[in-house]
Short mmCIF file of C-alpha atoms in Angstrom, two decimals:
data_model
loop_
_atom_site.label_atom_id
_atom_site.label_comp_id
_atom_site.label_asym_id
_atom_site.label_seq_id
_atom_site.Cartn_x
_atom_site.Cartn_y
_atom_site.Cartn_z
CA MET A 1 0.00 0.00 0.00
CA CYS A 2 1.41 3.37 -0.94
CA GLY A 3 1.20 6.06 1.70
CA LEU A 4 0.51 9.71 0.95
CA ASN A 5 4.18 10.66 1.23
CA THR A 6 5.61 7.55 -0.43
CA ALA A 7 6.52 7.33 -4.11
CA ILE A 8 8.41 4.74 -6.16
CA LEU A 9 9.48 6.70 -9.23
CA ALA A 10 11.97 6.27 -12.08
CA PRO A 11 14.28 9.32 -11.67
CA ILE A 12 14.24 11.90 -14.44
CA ASN A 13 17.88 11.14 -15.25
CA SER A 14 17.41 7.38 -15.00
CA SER A 15 19.81 5.15 -16.90
CA ASN A 16 16.80 3.26 -18.29
CA LYS A 17 16.81 3.70 -22.08
CA ARG A 18 13.09 3.06 -22.37
CA PRO A 19 10.68 5.47 -20.63
CA SER A 20 8.37 3.98 -18.07
CA LEU A 21 4.81 3.62 -19.37
CA VAL A 22 2.89 2.92 -16.16
CA SER A 23 2.60 5.11 -13.08
CA LEU A 24 0.58 4.37 -9.95
CA VAL A 25 -0.96 7.32 -8.19
CA SER A 26 -2.33 7.17 -4.65
CA ARG A 27 -4.97 9.55 -3.42
CA GLU A 28 -6.70 10.32 -0.11
CA SER A 29 -10.22 11.65 0.32
CA GLY A 30 -10.81 15.28 1.22
CA ARG A 31 -11.52 18.68 -0.28
CA ASN A 32 -9.29 20.38 -2.78
CA GLY A 33 -8.87 24.12 -3.23
CA ASN A 34 -12.20 24.36 -5.07
CA GLY A 35 -14.16 22.69 -2.30
CA TRP A 36 -14.73 19.49 -4.31
CA TRP A 37 -15.33 16.35 -2.27
CA LEU A 38 -13.61 13.18 -3.41
CA THR A 39 -15.72 10.10 -2.78
CA ILE A 40 -13.67 7.07 -1.75
CA ARG A 41 -15.23 3.62 -1.93
CA SER A 42 -13.06 2.06 0.81
CA ALA A 43 -10.99 2.97 3.83
CA ARG A 44 -7.71 2.73 1.91
CA PRO A 45 -6.42 5.61 -0.24
CA ALA A 46 -7.79 5.69 -3.78
CA THR A 47 -5.11 5.12 -6.38
CA ALA A 48 -4.59 5.44 -10.11
CA SER A 49 -2.11 3.84 -12.47
CA ALA A 50 -1.05 5.62 -15.65
CA ALA A 51 0.30 3.96 -18.77
CA LEU A 52 1.80 6.79 -20.81
CA ALA A 53 4.08 6.80 -23.84
CA GLY A 54 6.89 9.34 -23.77
CA VAL A 55 9.10 10.96 -21.16
CA ILE A 56 7.53 14.42 -21.54
CA VAL A 57 4.01 13.18 -20.91
CA ARG A 58 5.14 10.96 -18.04
CA GLN A 59 7.01 13.79 -16.32
CA GLY A 60 4.10 16.12 -16.98
CA ILE A 61 1.73 13.75 -15.20
CA LYS A 62 4.14 13.47 -12.28
CA LEU A 63 4.26 17.25 -12.02
CA LEU A 64 0.48 17.53 -12.10
CA VAL A 65 0.06 14.83 -9.48
CA SER A 66 2.72 16.39 -7.24
CA GLN A 67 0.64 19.56 -7.13
CA GLU A 68 -2.38 17.68 -5.78
CA LYS A 69 -2.41 17.40 -2.00
CA ASP A 70 -4.43 14.19 -2.13
CA MET A 71 -2.42 12.28 -4.79
CA VAL A 72 1.03 10.72 -5.09
CA VAL A 73 2.75 8.58 -7.74
CA CYS A 74 3.51 5.17 -6.21
CA ALA A 75 5.02 3.03 -8.97
CA GLU A 76 5.65 2.75 -12.70
CA ALA A 77 5.88 0.00 -15.32
CA ASP A 78 6.49 -0.14 -19.07
CA SER A 79 4.34 -3.13 -20.04
CA ALA A 80 0.92 -4.67 -19.61
CA ASP A 81 2.35 -7.49 -17.48
CA GLY A 82 4.17 -4.98 -15.32
CA ALA A 83 1.02 -2.90 -14.98
CA LEU A 84 -1.02 -5.91 -13.86
CA GLU A 85 1.62 -6.81 -11.29
CA ALA A 86 1.68 -3.23 -10.02
CA ILE A 87 -2.10 -3.16 -9.83
CA GLU A 88 -2.03 -6.40 -7.83
CA ARG A 89 0.43 -4.88 -5.36
CA SER A 90 -1.03 -1.39 -5.06
CA LYS A 91 -4.78 -2.08 -5.41
CA PRO A 92 -5.53 1.10 -7.42
CA HIS A 93 -8.98 2.56 -7.90
CA VAL A 94 -8.33 4.13 -11.30
CA ALA A 95 -5.93 3.03 -14.04
CA THR A 96 -5.06 5.50 -16.78
CA VAL A 97 -3.83 3.50 -19.77
CA ASP A 98 -2.07 4.38 -23.01
CA LEU A 99 -3.11 2.36 -26.06
CA SER A 100 0.51 1.57 -27.01
CA LEU A 101 2.42 -0.68 -24.60
CA LYS A 102 5.65 -2.64 -24.96
CA ASP A 103 4.13 -6.12 -24.83
CA SER A 104 0.46 -5.62 -25.66
CA SER A 105 -2.15 -3.05 -26.61
CA GLY A 106 -3.92 -0.88 -24.10
CA LEU A 107 -7.20 -2.44 -25.22
CA GLU A 108 -6.02 -5.90 -24.20
CA LEU A 109 -4.75 -4.56 -20.87
CA ILE A 110 -8.15 -2.99 -20.20
CA LYS A 111 -9.88 -6.29 -20.96
CA ASP A 112 -7.49 -8.17 -18.68
CA MET A 113 -8.07 -5.64 -15.92
CA ARG A 114 -11.80 -6.01 -16.34
CA ILE A 115 -11.47 -9.77 -15.73
CA ARG A 116 -8.73 -9.84 -13.10
CA HIS A 117 -9.37 -6.53 -11.34
CA PRO A 118 -12.98 -5.46 -12.03
CA GLU A 119 -12.82 -2.99 -9.16
CA VAL A 120 -10.18 -0.94 -11.00
CA LEU A 121 -11.58 1.71 -13.35
CA ALA A 122 -9.66 2.49 -16.56
CA LEU A 123 -9.09 5.94 -18.06
CA VAL A 124 -7.31 6.01 -21.45
CA LEU A 125 -4.74 8.68 -22.31
CA SER A 126 -3.71 8.57 -25.95
CA MET A 127 -2.53 10.57 -28.93
CA ARG A 128 -4.81 8.58 -31.23
CA ASP A 129 -8.03 9.77 -32.86
CA GLU A 130 -10.73 9.84 -30.20
CA THR A 131 -13.54 9.69 -32.78
CA PHE A 132 -12.35 6.20 -33.69
CA TYR A 133 -10.87 4.84 -30.47
CA ALA A 134 -13.08 6.29 -27.72
CA GLU A 135 -16.07 4.06 -28.44
CA ARG A 136 -13.78 1.04 -28.78
CA VAL A 137 -12.06 1.57 -25.42
CA LEU A 138 -15.38 2.18 -23.68
CA ARG A 139 -16.66 -1.06 -25.16
CA ALA A 140 -13.53 -2.81 -23.83
CA GLY A 141 -14.36 -1.59 -20.35
CA ALA A 142 -12.64 1.79 -19.94
CA ARG A 143 -14.48 4.62 -18.22
CA GLY A 144 -13.01 7.55 -20.12
CA TYR A 145 -10.75 8.84 -22.89
CA ILE A 146 -8.40 11.84 -22.95
CA THR A 147 -6.36 12.97 -25.98
CA LYS A 148 -3.19 15.09 -26.14
CA GLU A 149 -5.20 17.92 -27.71
CA GLU A 150 -7.17 18.34 -24.51
CA GLY A 151 -4.11 19.18 -22.42
CA THR A 152 -2.48 17.25 -19.60
CA GLU A 153 -4.22 19.38 -16.98
CA ARG A 154 -7.40 17.45 -17.75
CA VAL A 155 -5.83 14.22 -16.54
CA ILE A 156 -6.50 15.08 -12.90
CA GLU A 157 -10.06 16.09 -13.76
CA GLY A 158 -10.51 12.81 -15.63
CA ILE A 159 -9.14 10.69 -12.77
CA ARG A 160 -11.48 12.36 -10.30
CA ALA A 161 -14.48 12.01 -12.59
CA VAL A 162 -13.86 8.32 -13.28
CA ASP A 163 -13.25 7.61 -9.60
CA ALA A 164 -16.59 9.27 -8.85
CA GLY A 165 -18.32 6.81 -11.18
CA GLN A 166 -18.67 9.07 -14.22
CA ILE A 167 -17.83 8.43 -17.89
CA TYR A 168 -15.20 10.97 -18.95
CA VAL A 169 -15.00 11.86 -22.67
CA SER A 170 -14.96 15.06 -24.70
CA GLN A 171 -18.19 16.78 -25.70
CA ARG A 172 -17.59 15.76 -29.30
CA VAL A 173 -17.30 12.08 -28.41
CA SER A 174 -20.24 12.30 -26.03
CA SER A 175 -22.45 13.76 -28.75
CA ARG A 176 -21.39 11.09 -31.24
CA LEU A 177 -21.97 8.26 -28.78
CA LEU A 178 -25.39 9.56 -27.82
CA SER A 179 -26.29 9.91 -31.49
CA GLY A 180 -24.98 6.45 -32.33
CA PHE A 181 -22.62 7.86 -34.97
CA ALA A 182 -19.24 7.12 -33.41
CA THR A 183 -18.22 4.85 -36.28
CA SER A 184 -20.77 5.29 -39.06
CA GLN A 185 -20.13 9.01 -39.50
CA SER A 186 -16.33 8.69 -39.70
CA ALA A 187 -14.27 9.07 -42.85
CA ASP A 188 -14.25 6.12 -45.25
CA GLY A 189 -10.88 4.79 -44.07
CA VAL A 190 -11.81 5.01 -40.42
CA ARG A 191 -15.20 3.46 -41.09
CA SER A 192 -13.67 0.43 -42.82
CA VAL A 193 -10.99 -0.10 -40.18
CA GLY A 194 -13.73 0.20 -37.61
CA ARG A 195 -15.03 -3.17 -38.80
CA LEU A 196 -11.96 -4.91 -37.39
CA THR A 197 -12.08 -6.66 -34.04
CA ASP A 198 -9.78 -5.34 -31.31
CA ARG A 199 -7.29 -8.16 -31.94
CA GLU A 200 -7.39 -7.62 -35.71
CA LEU A 201 -6.81 -3.91 -35.18
CA GLU A 202 -3.83 -4.71 -32.96
CA VAL A 203 -2.34 -6.97 -35.65
CA PHE A 204 -3.10 -4.36 -38.34
CA GLU A 205 -1.25 -1.66 -36.39
CA MET A 206 1.75 -3.94 -35.84
CA ILE A 207 1.87 -4.65 -39.58
CA GLY A 208 1.89 -0.90 -40.14
CA ALA A 209 4.74 -0.56 -37.64
CA GLY A 210 6.84 -2.91 -39.77
CA LEU A 211 6.64 -6.11 -37.71
CA THR A 212 6.74 -9.45 -39.50
CA THR A 213 4.14 -12.15 -38.93
CA ARG A 214 6.53 -14.07 -36.68
CA GLU A 215 7.40 -10.94 -34.68
CA ILE A 216 3.71 -10.18 -34.20
CA ALA A 217 3.10 -13.76 -33.06
CA GLU A 218 5.92 -13.52 -30.52
CA ARG A 219 4.73 -10.12 -29.28
CA LEU A 220 1.16 -11.33 -28.77
CA HIS A 221 2.13 -14.82 -27.57
CA LEU A 222 0.12 -16.38 -30.40
CA SER A 223 1.00 -18.87 -33.13
CA VAL A 224 2.10 -17.78 -36.60
CA LYS A 225 -0.92 -19.63 -37.96
CA THR A 226 -3.24 -17.53 -35.81
CA ILE A 227 -1.63 -14.30 -37.02
CA ASP A 228 -1.94 -15.49 -40.62
CA SER A 229 -5.63 -16.08 -39.98
CA HIS A 230 -6.01 -12.55 -38.59
CA ARG A 231 -4.25 -11.16 -41.66
CA GLU A 232 -6.71 -12.94 -43.95
CA HIS A 233 -9.68 -11.64 -41.98
CA ILE A 234 -8.27 -8.11 -42.16
CA LYS A 235 -7.83 -8.33 -45.93
CA ASP A 236 -11.39 -9.61 -46.33
CA LYS A 237 -12.92 -6.87 -44.18
CA LEU A 238 -10.89 -4.08 -45.78
CA GLN A 239 -11.25 -5.56 -49.27
CA ILE A 240 -7.49 -5.77 -49.76
CA ALA A 241 -6.23 -8.13 -52.45
CA ASN A 242 -2.73 -9.06 -51.32
CA ALA A 243 -0.03 -8.73 -48.66
CA THR A 244 1.63 -5.76 -50.38
CA GLU A 245 -1.58 -3.74 -50.39
CA LEU A 246 -2.20 -4.76 -46.78
CA LEU A 247 1.21 -3.42 -45.79
CA LYS A 248 0.63 -0.13 -47.64
CA HIS A 249 -2.80 0.32 -46.06
CA ALA A 250 -1.49 -0.52 -42.60
CA ILE A 251 1.46 1.88 -42.88
CA HIS A 252 -0.83 4.67 -44.08
CA TRP A 253 -3.22 4.08 -41.18
CA THR A 254 -0.50 3.84 -38.54
CA GLN A 255 1.31 6.97 -39.74
CA GLY A 256 -1.99 8.83 -39.73
CA GLN A 257 -2.52 7.95 -36.07
CA ASP A 258 1.07 8.87 -35.14
CA ASP A 259 0.70 12.28 -36.79
CA ARG A 260 -2.28 13.25 -34.65
#
């Protein structure tokens, strides 16, 4: 259990070459400067874990959390397995998750959390297009979605909202979800990719990142035959004729998400 004044953090000048992608934040109930009351569902401090890609974002979250009297970063990890282990140790209330992790996708982590730790609420922080991914992560079990365009200061607001039992998304996403247009009103490319299952989307993105079938199989702990099957399903759904066109389409999609 992390106390209010205890933090296990990777130092800013750490010798680690890869930035940590998961941070655990502990929080105590009370009123902040605006008189807002934080509802805690148990006697222990509420906590949040954050899976974030990039040193700047990670340090920005640490800075934001350090300015909150009722929150503290407790631990960090750079993988889905590490995040699950940290969640097991720290018993967080809220987990903020990036969609890109070292050993899995954020979607798969959210699904695993939903099964293994249903009491932990997930809030996604991502640089990817919210009009495509927000509905998908909510369907996977997340309770909110924040993009880089919204500013890191909204992370604290999102954590508090999710911990209070609310769904936290932008007004644009909220309107689309309520109207039932989250996927059907997207651009043609997004609409077609939206037909993929979460696992197919994960494979599709890895193809776009330049991974071979065997590398994808090793990353996802699946057989090469299973990945080949996913590739065929992707080609069928996207009406792609061959492996070369699949690679081109996947690269175009992945670069489009990275540029957002």
